[in-house]
Each structure stands twice: as C-alpha cells, then as structure tokens.
PDB file of C-alpha atoms in Angstrom:
ATOM      1  CA  MET A   1     106.212 108.510 102.411  1.00 86.00           C
ATOM      2  CA  ILE A   2     103.362 106.173 103.387  1.00 92.00           C
ATOM      3  CA  LYS A   3     101.536 103.908 101.121  1.00 94.00           C
ATOM      4  CA  VAL A   4      97.802 103.219 101.873  1.00 97.00           C
ATOM      5  CA  GLY A   5      95.763 100.621 100.679  1.00 96.00           C
ATOM      6  CA  LEU A   6      92.161 101.511 101.405  1.00 97.00           C
ATOM      7  CA  THR A   7      89.627  98.713 100.462  1.00 96.00           C
ATOM      8  CA  GLY A   8      85.961  97.382 101.757  1.00 94.00           C
ATOM      9  CA  ASN A   9      83.379  95.654  99.807  1.00 94.00           C
ATOM     10  CA  PHE A  10      80.948  97.036  96.929  1.00 92.00           C
ATOM     11  CA  GLY A  11      78.808  99.546  97.917  1.00 92.00           C
ATOM     12  CA  MET A  12      80.791 100.656 101.200  1.00 94.00           C
ATOM     13  CA  GLY A  13      82.031 104.073 100.780  1.00 93.00           C
ATOM     14  CA  LYS A  14      85.932 103.350  99.491  1.00 94.00           C
ATOM     15  CA  SER A  15      85.172 106.457  97.044  1.00 93.00           C
ATOM     16  CA  THR A  16      83.897 108.913  99.793  1.00 94.00           C
ATOM     17  CA  VAL A  17      86.283 107.815 102.381  1.00 97.00           C
ATOM     18  CA  ALA A  18      89.031 108.449  99.554  1.00 97.00           C
ATOM     19  CA  GLU A  19      87.733 111.548  98.989  1.00 96.00           C
ATOM     20  CA  ILE A  20      87.805 112.316 102.722  1.00 97.00           C
ATOM     21  CA  PHE A  21      91.372 112.087 102.602  1.00 97.00           C
ATOM     22  CA  ARG A  22      92.460 113.832  99.440  1.00 95.00           C
ATOM     23  CA  SER A  23      90.342 116.857 100.963  1.00 96.00           C
ATOM     24  CA  LEU A  24      92.763 116.375 103.967  1.00 95.00           C
ATOM     25  CA  GLY A  25      95.805 116.759 101.822  1.00 92.00           C
ATOM     26  CA  ALA A  26      96.613 113.099 100.895  1.00 93.00           C
ATOM     27  CA  TYR A  27      97.460 111.839  97.278  1.00 93.00           C
ATOM     28  CA  VAL A  28      94.603 110.055  96.197  1.00 95.00           C
ATOM     29  CA  ILE A  29      94.849 107.035  93.418  1.00 95.00           C
ATOM     30  CA  SER A  30      91.946 105.539  92.284  1.00 94.00           C
ATOM     31  CA  THR A  31      92.427 101.948  90.639  1.00 93.00           C
ATOM     32  CA  ASP A  32      88.939 102.011  89.133  1.00 91.00           C
ATOM     33  CA  LYS A  33      89.747 105.055  87.412  1.00 93.00           C
ATOM     34  CA  ILE A  34      93.367 103.499  86.240  1.00 94.00           C
ATOM     35  CA  VAL A  35      91.227 100.612  84.900  1.00 93.00           C
ATOM     36  CA  GLU A  36      88.634 102.881  83.100  1.00 92.00           C
ATOM     37  CA  GLU A  37      91.656 104.440  81.277  1.00 93.00           C
ATOM     38  CA  LEU A  38      93.273 101.316  80.405  1.00 93.00           C
ATOM     39  CA  LEU A  39      90.018  99.797  78.923  1.00 92.00           C
ATOM     40  CA  ASN A  40      90.406 102.204  76.363  1.00 91.00           C
ATOM     41  CA  GLU A  41      93.827 101.446  75.190  1.00 92.00           C
ATOM     42  CA  ALA A  42      93.831  99.229  72.101  1.00 91.00           C
ATOM     43  CA  SER A  43      96.495  96.699  72.866  1.00 92.00           C
ATOM     44  CA  VAL A  44      94.306  95.882  76.420  1.00 93.00           C
ATOM     45  CA  ILE A  45      91.013  95.844  74.023  1.00 92.00           C
ATOM     46  CA  ASN A  46      92.904  92.980  72.507  1.00 91.00           C
ATOM     47  CA  GLU A  47      94.088  90.855  75.124  1.00 93.00           C
ATOM     48  CA  ILE A  48      90.446  91.308  76.357  1.00 92.00           C
ATOM     49  CA  LYS A  49      88.816  90.331  72.931  1.00 92.00           C
ATOM     50  CA  ARG A  50      90.998  87.481  72.914  1.00 91.00           C
ATOM     51  CA  LEU A  51      89.985  86.164  76.430  1.00 89.00           C
ATOM     52  CA  PHE A  52      86.117  86.650  75.495  1.00 89.00           C
ATOM     53  CA  GLY A  53      85.802  86.683  72.404  1.00 89.00           C
ATOM     54  CA  GLN A  54      84.617  89.008  69.558  1.00 87.00           C
ATOM     55  CA  ASP A  55      81.192  89.686  71.364  1.00 85.00           C
ATOM     56  CA  VAL A  56      82.714  91.969  73.868  1.00 88.00           C
ATOM     57  CA  VAL A  57      84.028  94.763  71.512  1.00 89.00           C
ATOM     58  CA  SER A  58      81.106  97.286  69.789  1.00 82.00           C
ATOM     59  CA  GLY A  59      82.126  99.685  67.898  1.00 81.00           C
ATOM     60  CA  GLY A  60      85.703  99.483  68.521  1.00 81.00           C
ATOM     61  CA  LYS A  61      84.653  99.743  72.277  1.00 87.00           C
ATOM     62  CA  LEU A  62      84.775  97.035  75.297  1.00 90.00           C
ATOM     63  CA  ASN A  63      80.850  96.331  76.097  1.00 88.00           C
ATOM     64  CA  LYS A  64      81.514  96.273  79.818  1.00 86.00           C
ATOM     65  CA  LYS A  65      78.373  95.284  81.093  1.00 85.00           C
ATOM     66  CA  TYR A  66      78.518  92.119  78.756  1.00 87.00           C
ATOM     67  CA  ILE A  67      81.864  91.748  80.777  1.00 89.00           C
ATOM     68  CA  ALA A  68      80.906  92.565  84.104  1.00 85.00           C
ATOM     69  CA  GLN A  69      77.635  89.979  83.699  1.00 84.00           C
ATOM     70  CA  ILE A  70      80.656  87.471  82.618  1.00 87.00           C
ATOM     71  CA  VAL A  71      83.051  87.605  85.404  1.00 87.00           C
ATOM     72  CA  PHE A  72      80.200  88.018  88.216  1.00 82.00           C
ATOM     73  CA  ASP A  73      79.033  84.814  86.979  1.00 83.00           C
ATOM     74  CA  ASN A  74      82.449  82.551  86.193  1.00 87.00           C
ATOM     75  CA  PRO A  75      84.998  83.562  89.505  1.00 86.00           C
ATOM     76  CA  LEU A  76      87.726  81.964  86.811  1.00 91.00           C
ATOM     77  CA  MET A  77      86.977  84.619  83.680  1.00 91.00           C
ATOM     78  CA  ARG A  78      87.068  87.590  86.885  1.00 90.00           C
ATOM     79  CA  ILE A  79      90.682  85.852  87.837  1.00 91.00           C
ATOM     80  CA  TYR A  80      91.770  85.804  83.931  1.00 93.00           C
ATOM     81  CA  LEU A  81      90.617  89.635  83.771  1.00 93.00           C
ATOM     82  CA  GLU A  82      92.083  90.654  86.565  1.00 92.00           C
ATOM     83  CA  ASN A  83      95.675  88.797  85.689  1.00 93.00           C
ATOM     84  CA  ILE A  84      95.460  91.116  82.292  1.00 94.00           C
ATOM     85  CA  LEU A  85      94.488  94.065  84.514  1.00 94.00           C
ATOM     86  CA  HIS A  86      96.231  94.207  87.512  1.00 93.00           C
ATOM     87  CA  PRO A  87     100.097  93.945  86.237  1.00 93.00           C
ATOM     88  CA  LYS A  88      99.193  97.154  83.967  1.00 94.00           C
ATOM     89  CA  VAL A  89      97.071  98.982  87.317  1.00 94.00           C
ATOM     90  CA  PHE A  90     100.361  98.643  89.467  1.00 93.00           C
ATOM     91  CA  GLU A  91     102.606  99.601  86.581  1.00 94.00           C
ATOM     92  CA  LYS A  92     100.503 103.146  86.193  1.00 94.00           C
ATOM     93  CA  ILE A  93     100.274 103.142  90.077  1.00 93.00           C
ATOM     94  CA  ASP A  94     104.330 103.101  90.327  1.00 92.00           C
ATOM     95  CA  GLU A  95     104.419 105.588  87.474  1.00 92.00           C
ATOM     96  CA  ILE A  96     102.455 107.926  89.356  1.00 92.00           C
ATOM     97  CA  ILE A  97     103.904 107.559  92.513  1.00 89.00           C
ATOM     98  CA  LYS A  98     107.268 108.446  90.924  1.00 88.00           C
ATOM     99  CA  LYS A  99     105.865 111.547  89.703  1.00 86.00           C
ATOM    100  CA  ILE A 100     105.132 113.231  93.209  1.00 83.00           C
ATOM    101  CA  PRO A 101     107.383 115.712  94.370  1.00 74.00           C
ATOM    102  CA  GLU A 102     110.082 114.597  96.640  1.00 67.00           C
ATOM    103  CA  ARG A 103     109.617 117.698  98.859  1.00 62.00           C
ATOM    104  CA  GLY A 104     106.778 119.283 100.353  1.00 60.00           C
ATOM    105  CA  GLU A 105     103.289 117.452 100.834  1.00 61.00           C
ATOM    106  CA  PRO A 106     101.776 115.078 100.475  1.00 60.00           C
ATOM    107  CA  LYS A 107     103.712 112.440 101.623  1.00 86.00           C
ATOM    108  CA  ILE A 108     100.688 110.034 102.257  1.00 92.00           C
ATOM    109  CA  VAL A 109      99.429 108.063  99.413  1.00 94.00           C
ATOM    110  CA  VAL A 110      95.884 106.448  99.251  1.00 97.00           C
ATOM    111  CA  ILE A 111      95.463 103.954  96.809  1.00 96.00           C
ATOM    112  CA  GLU A 112      92.229 102.947  96.428  1.00 95.00           C
ATOM    113  CA  ALA A 113      91.813  99.089  95.409  1.00 92.00           C
ATOM    114  CA  PRO A 114      88.834  96.634  95.916  1.00 88.00           C
ATOM    115  CA  VAL A 115      90.966  93.193  95.646  1.00 88.00           C
ATOM    116  CA  ILE A 116      93.687  93.775  97.669  1.00 92.00           C
ATOM    117  CA  PHE A 117      92.964  90.242  99.934  1.00 93.00           C
ATOM    118  CA  GLU A 118      91.389  88.644  97.580  1.00 89.00           C
ATOM    119  CA  ARG A 119      94.436  88.749  95.438  1.00 88.00           C
ATOM    120  CA  GLY A 120      97.028  88.643  98.031  1.00 90.00           C
ATOM    121  CA  TYR A 121      98.381  92.228  97.440  1.00 92.00           C
ATOM    122  CA  GLN A 122      98.569  93.080 101.058  1.00 92.00           C
ATOM    123  CA  ASN A 123     102.580  93.771 100.989  1.00 92.00           C
ATOM    124  CA  ARG A 124     102.606  96.179  98.367  1.00 92.00           C
ATOM    125  CA  PHE A 125     100.901  98.585 101.053  1.00 95.00           C
ATOM    126  CA  ASP A 126     102.605  99.940 104.023  1.00 94.00           C
ATOM    127  CA  VAL A 127      98.971 100.034 105.435  1.00 96.00           C
ATOM    128  CA  ILE A 128      95.754  98.836 104.965  1.00 97.00           C
ATOM    129  CA  ILE A 129      92.467 100.508 105.676  1.00 98.00           C
ATOM    130  CA  THR A 130      89.257  98.891 105.400  1.00 97.00           C
ATOM    131  CA  VAL A 131      85.689 100.920 104.813  1.00 97.00           C
ATOM    132  CA  TRP A 132      82.720  98.930 106.376  1.00 97.00           C
ATOM    133  CA  THR A 133      79.255  98.915 106.461  1.00 96.00           C
ATOM    134  CA  PRO A 134      76.894  95.856 107.122  1.00 95.00           C
ATOM    135  CA  ASP A 135      75.752  94.327 104.039  1.00 94.00           C
ATOM    136  CA  GLU A 136      72.078  94.937 104.298  1.00 94.00           C
ATOM    137  CA  ILE A 137      73.222  98.935 103.881  1.00 95.00           C
ATOM    138  CA  ALA A 138      75.379  98.611 101.215  1.00 94.00           C
ATOM    139  CA  ILE A 139      72.638  96.700  99.391  1.00 94.00           C
ATOM    140  CA  GLN A 140      70.311  99.342 100.369  1.00 93.00           C
ATOM    141  CA  ARG A 141      72.619 102.178  99.266  1.00 92.00           C
ATOM    142  CA  LEU A 142      73.500 100.320  95.949  1.00 91.00           C
ATOM    143  CA  GLN A 143      69.668 100.002  94.921  1.00 92.00           C
ATOM    144  CA  LYS A 144      69.437 103.714  95.515  1.00 92.00           C
ATOM    145  CA  LYS A 145      72.138 103.968  92.748  1.00 89.00           C
ATOM    146  CA  GLY A 146      69.393 101.824  90.377  1.00 90.00           C
ATOM    147  CA  ILE A 147      71.301  98.401  90.681  1.00 89.00           C
ATOM    148  CA  SER A 148      69.187  95.785  91.603  1.00 90.00           C
ATOM    149  CA  LYS A 149      69.124  93.661  94.850  1.00 92.00           C
ATOM    150  CA  GLN A 150      69.949  90.311  92.986  1.00 90.00           C
ATOM    151  CA  GLU A 151      72.921  92.025  91.141  1.00 87.00           C
ATOM    152  CA  ALA A 152      74.146  93.523  94.323  1.00 90.00           C
ATOM    153  CA  ILE A 153      74.280  90.272  96.717  1.00 91.00           C
ATOM    154  CA  LYS A 154      76.246  89.013  93.401  1.00 87.00           C
ATOM    155  CA  ARG A 155      78.975  91.222  93.442  1.00 85.00           C
ATOM    156  CA  LEU A 156      79.282  91.040  97.658  1.00 89.00           C
ATOM    157  CA  ARG A 157      79.445  87.307  97.426  1.00 87.00           C
ATOM    158  CA  ALA A 158      82.324  87.770  94.689  1.00 84.00           C
ATOM    159  CA  GLN A 159      84.427  89.493  97.428  1.00 88.00           C
ATOM    160  CA  PHE A 160      85.902  88.274 100.407  1.00 91.00           C
ATOM    161  CA  PRO A 161      83.683  88.457 103.211  1.00 93.00           C
ATOM    162  CA  ILE A 162      84.093  92.095 105.226  1.00 94.00           C
ATOM    163  CA  GLU A 163      84.664  90.305 108.509  1.00 95.00           C
ATOM    164  CA  MET A 164      87.716  88.988 107.378  1.00 95.00           C
ATOM    165  CA  LYS A 165      89.312  92.348 105.590  1.00 96.00           C
ATOM    166  CA  LYS A 166      88.318  94.030 109.025  1.00 96.00           C
ATOM    167  CA  SER A 167      90.539  91.205 111.281  1.00 96.00           C
ATOM    168  CA  LYS A 168      93.293  91.919 108.758  1.00 96.00           C
ATOM    169  CA  SER A 169      93.244  95.621 108.223  1.00 97.00           C
ATOM    170  CA  ASP A 170      95.561  98.169 110.226  1.00 97.00           C
ATOM    171  CA  TYR A 171      92.380 100.767 110.607  1.00 98.00           C
ATOM    172  CA  ILE A 172      88.771 100.187 110.123  1.00 98.00           C
ATOM    173  CA  ILE A 173      86.323 102.762 109.397  1.00 98.00           C
ATOM    174  CA  ASP A 174      82.376 102.261 109.913  1.00 97.00           C
ATOM    175  CA  ASN A 175      80.509 103.881 106.888  1.00 97.00           C
ATOM    176  CA  SER A 176      76.870 103.174 108.004  1.00 95.00           C
ATOM    177  CA  GLY A 177      76.249 106.193 109.980  1.00 93.00           C
ATOM    178  CA  SER A 178      76.281 109.819 109.089  1.00 94.00           C
ATOM    179  CA  VAL A 179      78.924 111.754 106.422  1.00 94.00           C
ATOM    180  CA  GLU A 180      80.215 113.457 109.770  1.00 96.00           C
ATOM    181  CA  LYS A 181      80.868 110.551 111.689  1.00 97.00           C
ATOM    182  CA  THR A 182      82.925 108.803 108.929  1.00 97.00           C
ATOM    183  CA  LYS A 183      84.866 111.962 108.358  1.00 97.00           C
ATOM    184  CA  ALA A 184      85.837 112.020 112.228  1.00 98.00           C
ATOM    185  CA  GLN A 185      87.213 108.564 111.903  1.00 97.00           C
ATOM    186  CA  VAL A 186      89.187 109.258 108.762  1.00 98.00           C
ATOM    187  CA  GLU A 187      90.205 112.775 110.065  1.00 97.00           C
ATOM    188  CA  GLU A 188      92.067 110.877 113.456  1.00 97.00           C
ATOM    189  CA  ILE A 189      93.288 107.977 111.516  1.00 97.00           C
ATOM    190  CA  PHE A 190      95.016 110.411 108.967  1.00 96.00           C
ATOM    191  CA  GLN A 191      96.580 112.387 112.048  1.00 95.00           C
ATOM    192  CA  LYS A 192      98.163 108.764 113.092  1.00 94.00           C
ATOM    193  CA  LEU A 193      99.464 108.194 109.363  1.00 94.00           C
ATOM    194  CA  THR A 194     100.767 112.056 109.370  1.00 90.00           C
ATOM    195  CA  ALA A 195     102.317 111.343 112.881  1.00 88.00           C
ATOM    196  CA  LEU A 196     103.957 107.857 111.417  1.00 84.00           C
ATOM    197  CA  GLU A 197     105.379 109.563 107.983  1.00 82.00           C
ATOM    198  CA  HIS A 198     107.072 111.940 110.138  1.00 74.00           C
ATOM    199  CA  ARG A 199     109.175 108.959 112.352  1.00 73.00           C
ATOM    200  CA  TYR A 200     109.799 107.541 109.070  1.00 64.00           C
ATOM    201  CA  ALA A 201     110.976 110.757 107.478  1.00 63.00           C
ATOM    202  CA  GLY A 202     113.086 111.337 110.812  1.00 59.00           C
ATOM    203  CA  ASN A 203     114.800 107.728 110.149  1.00 55.00           C
TER     204      ASN A 203
END
C-alpha cells in the first residue's frame, strides 16, 4: 500500500484531483470530511468551546463561520484549533486504512490534506503531490463560488506559498488549464504510483 498526501492551497483544486484519482481506482480519504464529522461530536464541541468561548456554539452546534473568522485573523488560535483536531483526524485515517482489504485493489490511498507542510506532516506519507494554480486563478475560481476576493486572499496568505510546496513535492499537478489537461497529468502519475506499488509488493 502507498499512502499519498495530496495537498495544495485554497481554491487550487485538490478535491477535483482527488475525484479523478478515485475514478482511476485509488482509495481517497478527505480530511475535510473527517473534520466535518468531528465537529459534530459532543466531546470535540466541548473542547472547542473551552478554547473559543460560549459564542462558538449556537443551538448545540458549532458556528463554523464564526470560528473561520477567528482563525484566519489569528494564526495562534488556528494552531490551537488544529492541535485539537489533527490528532483525531490521523486516528480516523488510521482506522479507515486498517479497514481496507489486504487483498485486491485499491493499494494506492490518496489522503487529501491542506496543511501537510504547514504542520510538518510530510513523514506520514510515502509520496506527496501538490495541486497548484497561480493565486490569481484560485481567487477567480473562489469568487465564482461566492467567496469574496478579500476572504480568498486572507486564506491563501494563511498557508505556505505554493512555490515552496511544489519544491518539496514528489509530483506536481498544474490545475490552471482544462479538466482534460488535469486528468492527463493525474493518469500519468497514477500509472507511476501503480508501478511503484507493484515494486513494493514484490519486495
């Protein structure tokens, strides 16, 4: 089994690439979906409430917009929140991976995770892929989804520069063009990963 960390900055298309990997036969795990589930757990809600105060909870649920506003304005609070969530996220990832059948496909597990480099998680993966576009394209795409330019810029600045992530990755996917161009790059990388997995399996 090969564990692939799929990363990139806000609005650059990690989810699009993850879905292409899934269509090719990879097992895809979304850390965003895991976080979404965790944020509905009572014990996690209580931990976050202790960190941010009573105002983050409304009707027994977390006010995610309010939390996002705080963490993107205050990097230290973002780190505190990540310290609560990330250990639990990796526990869930380990649980999911253990349930993947040992025999048969898929043997390539793609874990979609936005802050691999920011938190020094590189060693948790066998291979790291960065999806990128120029910031201007990411901002334009986010604006089409209803996110303001100011908010998009703020979130991009909260992450490491994409050029740094590209320089530290095993593979890079340019997602600034058409879906067909992106798919061709993913297919080529998937073939290489499959060959690599077969070599692993042979040892």
